[in-house]
């Protein structure tokens, strides 16, 4: 398990290759990558991501441990950036490796649902006309309920 | 003495990221009441606590969580990671 | 949409980066990579993958089109190898890009479920003691039913 | 004249990947019956058609599919892609 919280950019492809390379024990690798999406009007100047140093790492590690307890995983990787990002920049990635695809997919979705609403990050969208904190969506909170059944 | 931290718009509304607070509050909710009584910017930030989340010693918890022995309390809006 | 059926190895990381790079229209990219898994006894010499040239490409393209009709996707990539592979080699990958993660995940799982049982590939595991065709699993067939609800 | 193709263990059991077949069969099932009548290796390969899949002109279909105008029929075990 590897968790990294950083302001620096990361190389998604290089990370994905390093994670998947030569795995004879896991037939399935799933990755998710979050990218800064432009606004509907196409005027997003930048996204600022604030986080809670100390708690962030602990929260992500706890989520990753839960995923490992729940599914037969061979490995988990989470990278999440903070600071100033531009449209098209990669915000974060998760990767899961498992013998079977069902576990790799379920664990990656679980990680994303929890990171979305339970890891202490806050996004602010900045345009020439002002800045706005991204609001949490009810459907993101609702997505968590499927894991407690 | 407890470290009280604010993030995102809570930080902006209160105007600082962190402060040390001398308090006898037994719970998070009591601490919030003390803070609200201080100044208008606190009252504004804590006006609707259902829109807020709280972490005690870096663990998410509820507003009725006890404060005995606690070193750090953080207030913030719902998280938007991922 | 890009579909490639090939015997040559592919660079997962480079493909994933090229697929995800600079997407300002899609906040979510999901990839799945299938890797040749060793047998429980650790004695897999190689995997031979047979396919049905002509039908393979058509079948995969039809599956990818269905995914695009069903979910709000910005792009789909499928690469699938045939021929002789060794343990740890990458067999195939899919990638999906969408504005929201729910669509990217669902489409990737849909593509995998259909590729597994509806694309004309057949795997044979070869050890020093002989060769055996991989049998389809009932659960793979069953996985398809969830998409017809 | 129809191109008949075999894949995976069907190909191995019958001993060839492809052959041209002159047939009056109206459906895939009738074609299978003709092939089974030919030789033991065909009878063995087609002994249990529930274990087989069939594609007609490169589209998956059923054993009762009609053969009128068809150019290519392929028999194979359940697929194991991905």
PDB file of N, CA, C and O in Angstrom, chain A residues 11-14 16-17 20 22-38 87-88 90 99-101 105 108-109 112-113 116 137 140 143, chain C residues 11-14 16-17 20-38 87-88 90 99-101 105 108-109 112-113 116 137 140 143:
ATOM      1  N   UNK A  11       3.350  11.646 -12.716  1.00  0.00           N
ATOM      2  CA  UNK A  11       3.242  11.088 -14.068  1.00  0.00           C
ATOM      3  C   UNK A  11       2.348   9.858 -14.010  1.00  0.00           C
ATOM      4  O   UNK A  11       2.782   8.769 -13.623  1.00  0.00           O
ATOM      5  N   UNK A  12       1.087  10.051 -14.384  1.00  0.00           N
ATOM      6  CA  UNK A  12       0.082   8.989 -14.306  1.00  0.00           C
ATOM      7  C   UNK A  12       0.570   7.706 -14.984  1.00  0.00           C
ATOM      8  O   UNK A  12       0.544   6.614 -14.396  1.00  0.00           O
ATOM      9  N   UNK A  13       1.043   7.831 -16.218  1.00  0.00           N
ATOM     10  CA  UNK A  13       1.475   6.650 -16.969  1.00  0.00           C
ATOM     11  C   UNK A  13       2.621   5.924 -16.293  1.00  0.00           C
ATOM     12  O   UNK A  13       2.610   4.688 -16.181  1.00  0.00           O
ATOM     13  N   UNK A  14       3.603   6.681 -15.820  1.00  0.00           N
ATOM     14  CA  UNK A  14       4.756   6.056 -15.159  1.00  0.00           C
ATOM     15  C   UNK A  14       4.315   5.374 -13.865  1.00  0.00           C
ATOM     16  O   UNK A  14       4.764   4.262 -13.551  1.00  0.00           O
ATOM     17  N   UNK A  16       1.288   4.234 -13.217  1.00  0.00           N
ATOM     18  CA  UNK A  16       0.452   3.092 -13.578  1.00  0.00           C
ATOM     19  C   UNK A  16       1.330   1.914 -14.018  1.00  0.00           C
ATOM     20  O   UNK A  16       1.099   0.772 -13.631  1.00  0.00           O
ATOM     21  N   UNK A  17       2.340   2.207 -14.812  1.00  0.00           N
ATOM     22  CA  UNK A  17       3.240   1.145 -15.265  1.00  0.00           C
ATOM     23  C   UNK A  17       3.998   0.523 -14.099  1.00  0.00           C
ATOM     24  O   UNK A  17       4.101  -0.702 -13.999  1.00  0.00           O
ATOM     25  N   UNK A  20       1.656  -1.730 -12.148  1.00  0.00           N
ATOM     26  CA  UNK A  20       1.162  -2.951 -12.801  1.00  0.00           C
ATOM     27  C   UNK A  20       2.283  -3.879 -13.257  1.00  0.00           C
ATOM     28  O   UNK A  20       2.057  -5.074 -13.452  1.00  0.00           O
ATOM     29  N   UNK A  22       4.883  -6.456 -14.268  1.00  0.00           N
ATOM     30  CA  UNK A  22       5.372  -7.766 -13.854  1.00  0.00           C
ATOM     31  C   UNK A  22       4.607  -8.441 -12.740  1.00  0.00           C
ATOM     32  O   UNK A  22       5.122  -9.291 -12.028  1.00  0.00           O
ATOM     33  N   UNK A  23       3.349  -8.029 -12.545  1.00  0.00           N
ATOM     34  CA  UNK A  23       2.532  -8.653 -11.497  1.00  0.00           C
ATOM     35  C   UNK A  23       2.070 -10.023 -11.933  1.00  0.00           C
ATOM     36  O   UNK A  23       1.113 -10.143 -12.677  1.00  0.00           O
ATOM     37  N   UNK A  24       2.691 -11.076 -11.447  1.00  0.00           N
ATOM     38  CA  UNK A  24       2.265 -12.424 -11.815  1.00  0.00           C
ATOM     39  C   UNK A  24       1.178 -12.921 -10.874  1.00  0.00           C
ATOM     40  O   UNK A  24       0.592 -13.971 -11.097  1.00  0.00           O
ATOM     41  N   UNK A  25       0.931 -12.136  -9.787  1.00  0.00           N
ATOM     42  CA  UNK A  25      -0.025 -12.577  -8.769  1.00  0.00           C
ATOM     43  C   UNK A  25      -1.397 -11.927  -8.931  1.00  0.00           C
ATOM     44  O   UNK A  25      -2.347 -12.330  -8.290  1.00  0.00           O
ATOM     45  N   UNK A  26      -1.473 -10.904  -9.783  1.00  0.00           N
ATOM     46  CA  UNK A  26      -2.725 -10.156  -9.918  1.00  0.00           C
ATOM     47  C   UNK A  26      -3.084 -10.036 -11.389  1.00  0.00           C
ATOM     48  O   UNK A  26      -2.356  -9.421 -12.158  1.00  0.00           O
ATOM     49  N   UNK A  27      -4.201 -10.636 -11.778  1.00  0.00           N
ATOM     50  CA  UNK A  27      -4.602 -10.570 -13.180  1.00  0.00           C
ATOM     51  C   UNK A  27      -5.296  -9.271 -13.561  1.00  0.00           C
ATOM     52  O   UNK A  27      -5.542  -9.019 -14.730  1.00  0.00           O
ATOM     53  N   UNK A  28      -5.616  -8.452 -12.556  1.00  0.00           N
ATOM     54  CA  UNK A  28      -6.462  -7.283 -12.810  1.00  0.00           C
ATOM     55  C   UNK A  28      -5.928  -6.040 -12.125  1.00  0.00           C
ATOM     56  O   UNK A  28      -5.712  -6.041 -10.914  1.00  0.00           O
ATOM     57  N   UNK A  29      -5.706  -5.004 -12.909  1.00  0.00           N
ATOM     58  CA  UNK A  29      -5.320  -3.705 -12.345  1.00  0.00           C
ATOM     59  C   UNK A  29      -6.328  -2.661 -12.823  1.00  0.00           C
ATOM     60  O   UNK A  29      -6.604  -2.564 -14.024  1.00  0.00           O
ATOM     61  N   UNK A  30      -6.895  -1.915 -11.877  1.00  0.00           N
ATOM     62  CA  UNK A  30      -7.821  -0.828 -12.213  1.00  0.00           C
ATOM     63  C   UNK A  30      -7.207   0.488 -11.734  1.00  0.00           C
ATOM     64  O   UNK A  30      -6.643   0.554 -10.642  1.00  0.00           O
ATOM     65  N   UNK A  31      -7.279   1.510 -12.581  1.00  0.00           N
ATOM     66  CA  UNK A  31      -6.861   2.838 -12.135  1.00  0.00           C
ATOM     67  C   UNK A  31      -8.012   3.813 -12.332  1.00  0.00           C
ATOM     68  O   UNK A  31      -8.849   3.657 -13.217  1.00  0.00           O
ATOM     69  N   UNK A  32      -8.048   4.811 -11.460  1.00  0.00           N
ATOM     70  CA  UNK A  32      -8.939   5.949 -11.661  1.00  0.00           C
ATOM     71  C   UNK A  32      -8.081   7.202 -11.597  1.00  0.00           C
ATOM     72  O   UNK A  32      -7.206   7.311 -10.740  1.00  0.00           O
ATOM     73  N   UNK A  33      -8.325   8.125 -12.498  1.00  0.00           N
ATOM     74  CA  UNK A  33      -7.605   9.393 -12.488  1.00  0.00           C
ATOM     75  C   UNK A  33      -8.604  10.534 -12.512  1.00  0.00           C
ATOM     76  O   UNK A  33      -9.520  10.540 -13.337  1.00  0.00           O
ATOM     77  N   UNK A  34      -8.441  11.461 -11.608  1.00  0.00           N
ATOM     78  CA  UNK A  34      -9.293  12.647 -11.565  1.00  0.00           C
ATOM     79  C   UNK A  34      -8.566  13.813 -12.214  1.00  0.00           C
ATOM     80  O   UNK A  34      -7.394  14.054 -11.922  1.00  0.00           O
ATOM     81  N   UNK A  35      -9.254  14.494 -13.108  1.00  0.00           N
ATOM     82  CA  UNK A  35      -8.647  15.565 -13.895  1.00  0.00           C
ATOM     83  C   UNK A  35      -9.427  16.861 -13.664  1.00  0.00           C
ATOM     84  O   UNK A  35     -10.655  16.830 -13.537  1.00  0.00           O
ATOM     85  N   UNK A  36      -8.736  17.988 -13.612  1.00  0.00           N
ATOM     86  CA  UNK A  36      -9.425  19.270 -13.446  1.00  0.00           C
ATOM     87  C   UNK A  36     -10.257  19.537 -14.700  1.00  0.00           C
ATOM     88  O   UNK A  36      -9.709  19.692 -15.795  1.00  0.00           O
ATOM     89  N   UNK A  37     -11.565  19.567 -14.517  1.00  0.00           N
ATOM     90  CA  UNK A  37     -12.466  19.776 -15.640  1.00  0.00           C
ATOM     91  C   UNK A  37     -12.787  21.260 -15.751  1.00  0.00           C
ATOM     92  O   UNK A  37     -13.014  21.930 -14.757  1.00  0.00           O
ATOM     93  N   UNK A  38     -12.804  21.747 -16.952  1.00  0.00           N
ATOM     94  CA  UNK A  38     -13.156  23.151 -17.164  1.00  0.00           C
ATOM     95  C   UNK A  38     -14.634  23.355 -16.821  1.00  0.00           C
ATOM     96  O   UNK A  38     -15.418  22.408 -16.787  1.00  0.00           O
ATOM     97  N   UNK A  87      -6.895  23.633 -15.617  1.00  0.00           N
ATOM     98  CA  UNK A  87      -7.758  22.704 -16.360  1.00  0.00           C
ATOM     99  C   UNK A  87      -6.904  21.697 -17.136  1.00  0.00           C
ATOM    100  O   UNK A  87      -5.923  22.085 -17.775  1.00  0.00           O
ATOM    101  N   UNK A  88      -7.272  20.429 -17.052  1.00  0.00           N
ATOM    102  CA  UNK A  88      -6.513  19.380 -17.723  1.00  0.00           C
ATOM    103  C   UNK A  88      -5.463  18.742 -16.832  1.00  0.00           C
ATOM    104  O   UNK A  88      -4.987  17.645 -17.121  1.00  0.00           O
ATOM    105  N   UNK A  90      -3.905  16.654 -13.725  1.00  0.00           N
ATOM    106  CA  UNK A  90      -4.395  15.515 -12.950  1.00  0.00           C
ATOM    107  C   UNK A  90      -4.380  15.838 -11.468  1.00  0.00           C
ATOM    108  O   UNK A  90      -3.368  16.255 -10.925  1.00  0.00           O
ATOM    109  N   UNK A  99      -6.345 -10.444  -7.897  1.00  0.00           N
ATOM    110  CA  UNK A  99      -6.398 -11.613  -8.792  1.00  0.00           C
ATOM    111  C   UNK A  99      -7.573 -11.525  -9.769  1.00  0.00           C
ATOM    112  O   UNK A  99      -7.430 -11.905 -10.922  1.00  0.00           O
ATOM    113  N   UNK A 100      -8.718 -11.002  -9.321  1.00  0.00           N
ATOM    114  CA  UNK A 100      -9.906 -10.958 -10.185  1.00  0.00           C
ATOM    115  C   UNK A 100     -10.440  -9.546 -10.381  1.00  0.00           C
ATOM    116  O   UNK A 100     -10.375  -8.726  -9.476  1.00  0.00           O
ATOM    117  N   UNK A 101     -11.019  -9.303 -11.552  1.00  0.00           N
ATOM    118  CA  UNK A 101     -11.407  -7.944 -11.898  1.00  0.00           C
ATOM    119  C   UNK A 101     -12.504  -7.376 -11.006  1.00  0.00           C
ATOM    120  O   UNK A 101     -12.537  -6.173 -10.745  1.00  0.00           O
ATOM    121  N   UNK A 105     -12.163  -3.652  -9.400  1.00  0.00           N
ATOM    122  CA  UNK A 105     -13.129  -2.587  -9.699  1.00  0.00           C
ATOM    123  C   UNK A 105     -13.832  -2.103  -8.428  1.00  0.00           C
ATOM    124  O   UNK A 105     -13.940  -0.896  -8.190  1.00  0.00           O
ATOM    125  N   UNK A 108     -11.577  -0.007  -6.215  1.00  0.00           N
ATOM    126  CA  UNK A 108     -11.273   1.319  -6.776  1.00  0.00           C
ATOM    127  C   UNK A 108     -12.481   2.250  -6.607  1.00  0.00           C
ATOM    128  O   UNK A 108     -12.332   3.433  -6.267  1.00  0.00           O
ATOM    129  N   UNK A 109     -13.687   1.731  -6.820  1.00  0.00           N
ATOM    130  CA  UNK A 109     -14.885   2.573  -6.653  1.00  0.00           C
ATOM    131  C   UNK A 109     -15.101   2.951  -5.185  1.00  0.00           C
ATOM    132  O   UNK A 109     -15.491   4.081  -4.876  1.00  0.00           O
ATOM    133  N   UNK A 112     -12.673   5.658  -4.294  1.00  0.00           N
ATOM    134  CA  UNK A 112     -13.090   6.954  -4.840  1.00  0.00           C
ATOM    135  C   UNK A 112     -14.262   7.540  -4.068  1.00  0.00           C
ATOM    136  O   UNK A 112     -14.286   8.724  -3.763  1.00  0.00           O
ATOM    137  N   UNK A 113     -15.255   6.703  -3.757  1.00  0.00           N
ATOM    138  CA  UNK A 113     -16.422   7.205  -3.022  1.00  0.00           C
ATOM    139  C   UNK A 113     -15.994   7.781  -1.670  1.00  0.00           C
ATOM    140  O   UNK A 113     -16.497   8.825  -1.240  1.00  0.00           O
ATOM    141  N   UNK A 116     -13.775  11.003  -1.994  1.00  0.00           N
ATOM    142  CA  UNK A 116     -14.629  12.125  -2.394  1.00  0.00           C
ATOM    143  C   UNK A 116     -15.238  12.833  -1.188  1.00  0.00           C
ATOM    144  O   UNK A 116     -15.311  14.057  -1.167  1.00  0.00           O
ATOM    145  N   UNK A 137     -21.781  17.127  -3.274  1.00  0.00           N
ATOM    146  CA  UNK A 137     -23.034  16.759  -3.924  1.00  0.00           C
ATOM    147  C   UNK A 137     -23.734  15.675  -3.117  1.00  0.00           C
ATOM    148  O   UNK A 137     -23.097  14.758  -2.602  1.00  0.00           O
ATOM    149  N   UNK A 140     -22.845  12.201  -3.946  1.00  0.00           N
ATOM    150  CA  UNK A 140     -21.580  11.667  -3.457  1.00  0.00           C
ATOM    151  C   UNK A 140     -21.735  11.088  -2.058  1.00  0.00           C
ATOM    152  O   UNK A 140     -21.160  10.055  -1.729  1.00  0.00           O
ATOM    153  N   UNK A 143     -23.596   7.880  -2.345  1.00  0.00           N
ATOM    154  CA  UNK A 143     -22.811   6.777  -2.909  1.00  0.00           C
ATOM    155  C   UNK A 143     -22.183   5.926  -1.805  1.00  0.00           C
ATOM    156  O   UNK A 143     -21.936   4.736  -1.995  1.00  0.00           O
TER     157      UNK A 143
ATOM    158  N   UNK C  11       2.513  -0.432 -24.424  1.00  0.00           N
ATOM    159  CA  UNK C  11       3.006   0.248 -23.225  1.00  0.00           C
ATOM    160  C   UNK C  11       1.813   0.853 -22.492  1.00  0.00           C
ATOM    161  O   UNK C  11       1.314   1.916 -22.864  1.00  0.00           O
ATOM    162  N   UNK C  12       1.351   0.153 -21.464  1.00  0.00           N
ATOM    163  CA  UNK C  12       0.161   0.553 -20.709  1.00  0.00           C
ATOM    164  C   UNK C  12       0.265   2.017 -20.252  1.00  0.00           C
ATOM    165  O   UNK C  12      -0.637   2.824 -20.491  1.00  0.00           O
ATOM    166  N   UNK C  13       1.377   2.365 -19.627  1.00  0.00           N
ATOM    167  CA  UNK C  13       1.533   3.719 -19.097  1.00  0.00           C
ATOM    168  C   UNK C  13       1.468   4.776 -20.190  1.00  0.00           C
ATOM    169  O   UNK C  13       0.812   5.809 -20.041  1.00  0.00           O
ATOM    170  N   UNK C  14       2.157   4.506 -21.296  1.00  0.00           N
ATOM    171  CA  UNK C  14       2.157   5.477 -22.394  1.00  0.00           C
ATOM    172  C   UNK C  14       0.754   5.610 -22.989  1.00  0.00           C
ATOM    173  O   UNK C  14       0.298   6.712 -23.308  1.00  0.00           O
ATOM    174  N   UNK C  16      -2.083   4.992 -21.408  1.00  0.00           N
ATOM    175  CA  UNK C  16      -2.934   5.629 -20.396  1.00  0.00           C
ATOM    176  C   UNK C  16      -2.689   7.139 -20.382  1.00  0.00           C
ATOM    177  O   UNK C  16      -3.628   7.937 -20.330  1.00  0.00           O
ATOM    178  N   UNK C  17      -1.420   7.527 -20.449  1.00  0.00           N
ATOM    179  CA  UNK C  17      -1.096   8.966 -20.471  1.00  0.00           C
ATOM    180  C   UNK C  17      -1.657   9.651 -21.715  1.00  0.00           C
ATOM    181  O   UNK C  17      -2.245  10.721 -21.633  1.00  0.00           O
ATOM    182  N   UNK C  20      -5.403  10.073 -21.338  1.00  0.00           N
ATOM    183  CA  UNK C  20      -5.888  10.999 -20.307  1.00  0.00           C
ATOM    184  C   UNK C  20      -5.371  12.421 -20.470  1.00  0.00           C
ATOM    185  O   UNK C  20      -5.977  13.362 -19.959  1.00  0.00           O
ATOM    186  N   UNK C  21      -4.256  12.564 -21.207  1.00  0.00           N
ATOM    187  CA  UNK C  21      -3.544  13.849 -21.201  1.00  0.00           C
ATOM    188  C   UNK C  21      -4.414  15.023 -21.642  1.00  0.00           C
ATOM    189  O   UNK C  21      -5.065  14.985 -22.688  1.00  0.00           O
ATOM    190  N   UNK C  22      -4.392  16.072 -20.833  1.00  0.00           N
ATOM    191  CA  UNK C  22      -4.988  17.350 -21.205  1.00  0.00           C
ATOM    192  C   UNK C  22      -6.470  17.332 -21.463  1.00  0.00           C
ATOM    193  O   UNK C  22      -7.006  18.178 -22.166  1.00  0.00           O
ATOM    194  N   UNK C  23      -7.186  16.367 -20.910  1.00  0.00           N
ATOM    195  CA  UNK C  23      -8.642  16.306 -21.088  1.00  0.00           C
ATOM    196  C   UNK C  23      -9.317  17.323 -20.205  1.00  0.00           C
ATOM    197  O   UNK C  23      -9.496  17.099 -19.024  1.00  0.00           O
ATOM    198  N   UNK C  24      -9.743  18.412 -20.765  1.00  0.00           N
ATOM    199  CA  UNK C  24     -10.432  19.413 -19.960  1.00  0.00           C
ATOM    200  C   UNK C  24     -11.930  19.148 -19.919  1.00  0.00           C
ATOM    201  O   UNK C  24     -12.669  19.798 -19.196  1.00  0.00           O
ATOM    202  N   UNK C  25     -12.370  18.176 -20.733  1.00  0.00           N
ATOM    203  CA  UNK C  25     -13.802  17.892 -20.844  1.00  0.00           C
ATOM    204  C   UNK C  25     -14.233  16.702 -19.986  1.00  0.00           C
ATOM    205  O   UNK C  25     -15.416  16.476 -19.805  1.00  0.00           O
ATOM    206  N   UNK C  26     -13.266  15.939 -19.488  1.00  0.00           N
ATOM    207  CA  UNK C  26     -13.607  14.724 -18.751  1.00  0.00           C
ATOM    208  C   UNK C  26     -12.854  14.714 -17.438  1.00  0.00           C
ATOM    209  O   UNK C  26     -11.629  14.689 -17.418  1.00  0.00           O
ATOM    210  N   UNK C  27     -13.596  14.760 -16.337  1.00  0.00           N
ATOM    211  CA  UNK C  27     -12.940  14.771 -15.036  1.00  0.00           C
ATOM    212  C   UNK C  27     -12.493  13.408 -14.566  1.00  0.00           C
ATOM    213  O   UNK C  27     -11.779  13.291 -13.580  1.00  0.00           O
ATOM    214  N   UNK C  28     -12.926  12.350 -15.279  1.00  0.00           N
ATOM    215  CA  UNK C  28     -12.716  10.995 -14.773  1.00  0.00           C
ATOM    216  C   UNK C  28     -12.198  10.062 -15.866  1.00  0.00           C
ATOM    217  O   UNK C  28     -12.813   9.936 -16.918  1.00  0.00           O
ATOM    218  N   UNK C  29     -11.077   9.428 -15.599  1.00  0.00           N
ATOM    219  CA  UNK C  29     -10.552   8.402 -16.504  1.00  0.00           C
ATOM    220  C   UNK C  29     -10.367   7.120 -15.707  1.00  0.00           C
ATOM    221  O   UNK C  29      -9.748   7.129 -14.643  1.00  0.00           O
ATOM    222  N   UNK C  30     -10.939   6.021 -16.226  1.00  0.00           N
ATOM    223  CA  UNK C  30     -10.771   4.711 -15.597  1.00  0.00           C
ATOM    224  C   UNK C  30     -10.053   3.806 -16.585  1.00  0.00           C
ATOM    225  O   UNK C  30     -10.353   3.818 -17.784  1.00  0.00           O
ATOM    226  N   UNK C  31      -9.083   3.044 -16.080  1.00  0.00           N
ATOM    227  CA  UNK C  31      -8.451   2.025 -16.927  1.00  0.00           C
ATOM    228  C   UNK C  31      -8.560   0.672 -16.254  1.00  0.00           C
ATOM    229  O   UNK C  31      -8.599   0.566 -15.025  1.00  0.00           O
ATOM    230  N   UNK C  32      -8.639  -0.360 -17.069  1.00  0.00           N
ATOM    231  CA  UNK C  32      -8.511  -1.734 -16.585  1.00  0.00           C
ATOM    232  C   UNK C  32      -7.417  -2.393 -17.401  1.00  0.00           C
ATOM    233  O   UNK C  32      -7.359  -2.221 -18.625  1.00  0.00           O
ATOM    234  N   UNK C  33      -6.552  -3.126 -16.721  1.00  0.00           N
ATOM    235  CA  UNK C  33      -5.498  -3.860 -17.411  1.00  0.00           C
ATOM    236  C   UNK C  33      -5.542  -5.316 -16.980  1.00  0.00           C
ATOM    237  O   UNK C  33      -5.592  -5.608 -15.787  1.00  0.00           O
ATOM    238  N   UNK C  34      -5.561  -6.207 -17.968  1.00  0.00           N
ATOM    239  CA  UNK C  34      -5.536  -7.642 -17.683  1.00  0.00           C
ATOM    240  C   UNK C  34      -4.119  -8.156 -17.859  1.00  0.00           C
ATOM    241  O   UNK C  34      -3.462  -7.860 -18.852  1.00  0.00           O
ATOM    242  N   UNK C  35      -3.650  -8.905 -16.869  1.00  0.00           N
ATOM    243  CA  UNK C  35      -2.262  -9.375 -16.838  1.00  0.00           C
ATOM    244  C   UNK C  35      -2.260 -10.902 -16.772  1.00  0.00           C
ATOM    245  O   UNK C  35      -3.115 -11.497 -16.118  1.00  0.00           O
ATOM    246  N   UNK C  36      -1.313 -11.533 -17.456  1.00  0.00           N
ATOM    247  CA  UNK C  36      -1.225 -13.001 -17.398  1.00  0.00           C
ATOM    248  C   UNK C  36      -0.829 -13.395 -15.983  1.00  0.00           C
ATOM    249  O   UNK C  36       0.260 -13.074 -15.512  1.00  0.00           O
ATOM    250  N   UNK C  37      -1.738 -14.088 -15.307  1.00  0.00           N
ATOM    251  CA  UNK C  37      -1.502 -14.493 -13.927  1.00  0.00           C
ATOM    252  C   UNK C  37      -0.901 -15.886 -13.913  1.00  0.00           C
ATOM    253  O   UNK C  37      -1.335 -16.766 -14.662  1.00  0.00           O
ATOM    254  N   UNK C  38       0.071 -16.102 -13.064  1.00  0.00           N
ATOM    255  CA  UNK C  38       0.669 -17.425 -12.956  1.00  0.00           C
ATOM    256  C   UNK C  38      -0.352 -18.387 -12.340  1.00  0.00           C
ATOM    257  O   UNK C  38      -1.305 -17.963 -11.688  1.00  0.00           O
ATOM    258  N   UNK C  87       3.809 -15.098 -18.108  1.00  0.00           N
ATOM    259  CA  UNK C  87       3.280 -14.577 -16.839  1.00  0.00           C
ATOM    260  C   UNK C  87       3.797 -13.164 -16.582  1.00  0.00           C
ATOM    261  O   UNK C  87       4.980 -12.888 -16.764  1.00  0.00           O
ATOM    262  N   UNK C  88       2.905 -12.275 -16.177  1.00  0.00           N
ATOM    263  CA  UNK C  88       3.266 -10.880 -15.942  1.00  0.00           C
ATOM    264  C   UNK C  88       3.049  -9.994 -17.162  1.00  0.00           C
ATOM    265  O   UNK C  88       3.012  -8.773 -17.026  1.00  0.00           O
ATOM    266  N   UNK C  90       1.087  -8.036 -20.099  1.00  0.00           N
ATOM    267  CA  UNK C  90      -0.245  -7.447 -20.169  1.00  0.00           C
ATOM    268  C   UNK C  90      -1.008  -7.992 -21.372  1.00  0.00           C
ATOM    269  O   UNK C  90      -0.514  -7.947 -22.500  1.00  0.00           O
ATOM    270  N   UNK C  99     -17.219  12.844 -17.999  1.00  0.00           N
ATOM    271  CA  UNK C  99     -17.267  13.975 -17.067  1.00  0.00           C
ATOM    272  C   UNK C  99     -17.332  13.515 -15.610  1.00  0.00           C
ATOM    273  O   UNK C  99     -16.721  14.120 -14.749  1.00  0.00           O
ATOM    274  N   UNK C 100     -18.066  12.414 -15.341  1.00  0.00           N
ATOM    275  CA  UNK C 100     -18.232  11.979 -13.961  1.00  0.00           C
ATOM    276  C   UNK C 100     -17.756  10.546 -13.742  1.00  0.00           C
ATOM    277  O   UNK C 100     -17.872   9.702 -14.625  1.00  0.00           O
ATOM    278  N   UNK C 101     -17.272  10.277 -12.527  1.00  0.00           N
ATOM    279  CA  UNK C 101     -16.644   8.985 -12.266  1.00  0.00           C
ATOM    280  C   UNK C 101     -17.608   7.802 -12.391  1.00  0.00           C
ATOM    281  O   UNK C 101     -17.201   6.711 -12.790  1.00  0.00           O
ATOM    282  N   UNK C 105     -16.569   4.502 -14.514  1.00  0.00           N
ATOM    283  CA  UNK C 105     -16.458   3.177 -13.887  1.00  0.00           C
ATOM    284  C   UNK C 105     -17.442   2.184 -14.511  1.00  0.00           C
ATOM    285  O   UNK C 105     -17.080   1.062 -14.855  1.00  0.00           O
ATOM    286  N   UNK C 108     -16.403   1.076 -17.986  1.00  0.00           N
ATOM    287  CA  UNK C 108     -15.230   0.187 -17.993  1.00  0.00           C
ATOM    288  C   UNK C 108     -15.618  -1.224 -17.556  1.00  0.00           C
ATOM    289  O   UNK C 108     -15.166  -2.223 -18.130  1.00  0.00           O
ATOM    290  N   UNK C 109     -16.493  -1.318 -16.551  1.00  0.00           N
ATOM    291  CA  UNK C 109     -16.924  -2.643 -16.091  1.00  0.00           C
ATOM    292  C   UNK C 109     -17.776  -3.349 -17.143  1.00  0.00           C
ATOM    293  O   UNK C 109     -17.653  -4.560 -17.358  1.00  0.00           O
ATOM    294  N   UNK C 112     -15.515  -4.652 -19.827  1.00  0.00           N
ATOM    295  CA  UNK C 112     -14.803  -5.858 -19.394  1.00  0.00           C
ATOM    296  C   UNK C 112     -15.715  -7.071 -19.364  1.00  0.00           C
ATOM    297  O   UNK C 112     -15.332  -8.159 -19.802  1.00  0.00           O
ATOM    298  N   UNK C 113     -16.938  -6.885 -18.839  1.00  0.00           N
ATOM    299  CA  UNK C 113     -17.864  -8.020 -18.771  1.00  0.00           C
ATOM    300  C   UNK C 113     -18.157  -8.552 -20.164  1.00  0.00           C
ATOM    301  O   UNK C 113     -18.228  -9.762 -20.377  1.00  0.00           O
ATOM    302  N   UNK C 116     -15.026 -10.167 -21.883  1.00  0.00           N
ATOM    303  CA  UNK C 116     -14.745 -11.466 -21.254  1.00  0.00           C
ATOM    304  C   UNK C 116     -15.519 -12.604 -21.927  1.00  0.00           C
ATOM    305  O   UNK C 116     -14.973 -13.679 -22.128  1.00  0.00           O
ATOM    306  N   UNK C 137     -16.171 -19.059 -17.076  1.00  0.00           N
ATOM    307  CA  UNK C 137     -16.720 -19.232 -15.732  1.00  0.00           C
ATOM    308  C   UNK C 137     -18.177 -18.796 -15.720  1.00  0.00           C
ATOM    309  O   UNK C 137     -18.542 -17.796 -16.337  1.00  0.00           O
ATOM    310  N   UNK C 140     -18.824 -15.246 -14.993  1.00  0.00           N
ATOM    311  CA  UNK C 140     -18.597 -14.257 -16.054  1.00  0.00           C
ATOM    312  C   UNK C 140     -19.845 -14.104 -16.916  1.00  0.00           C
ATOM    313  O   UNK C 140     -20.200 -12.997 -17.319  1.00  0.00           O
ATOM    314  N   UNK C 143     -22.375 -12.216 -14.945  1.00  0.00           N
ATOM    315  CA  UNK C 143     -22.072 -10.791 -14.800  1.00  0.00           C
ATOM    316  C   UNK C 143     -22.785  -9.963 -15.868  1.00  0.00           C
ATOM    317  O   UNK C 143     -23.088  -8.791 -15.660  1.00  0.00           O
TER     318      UNK C 143
END
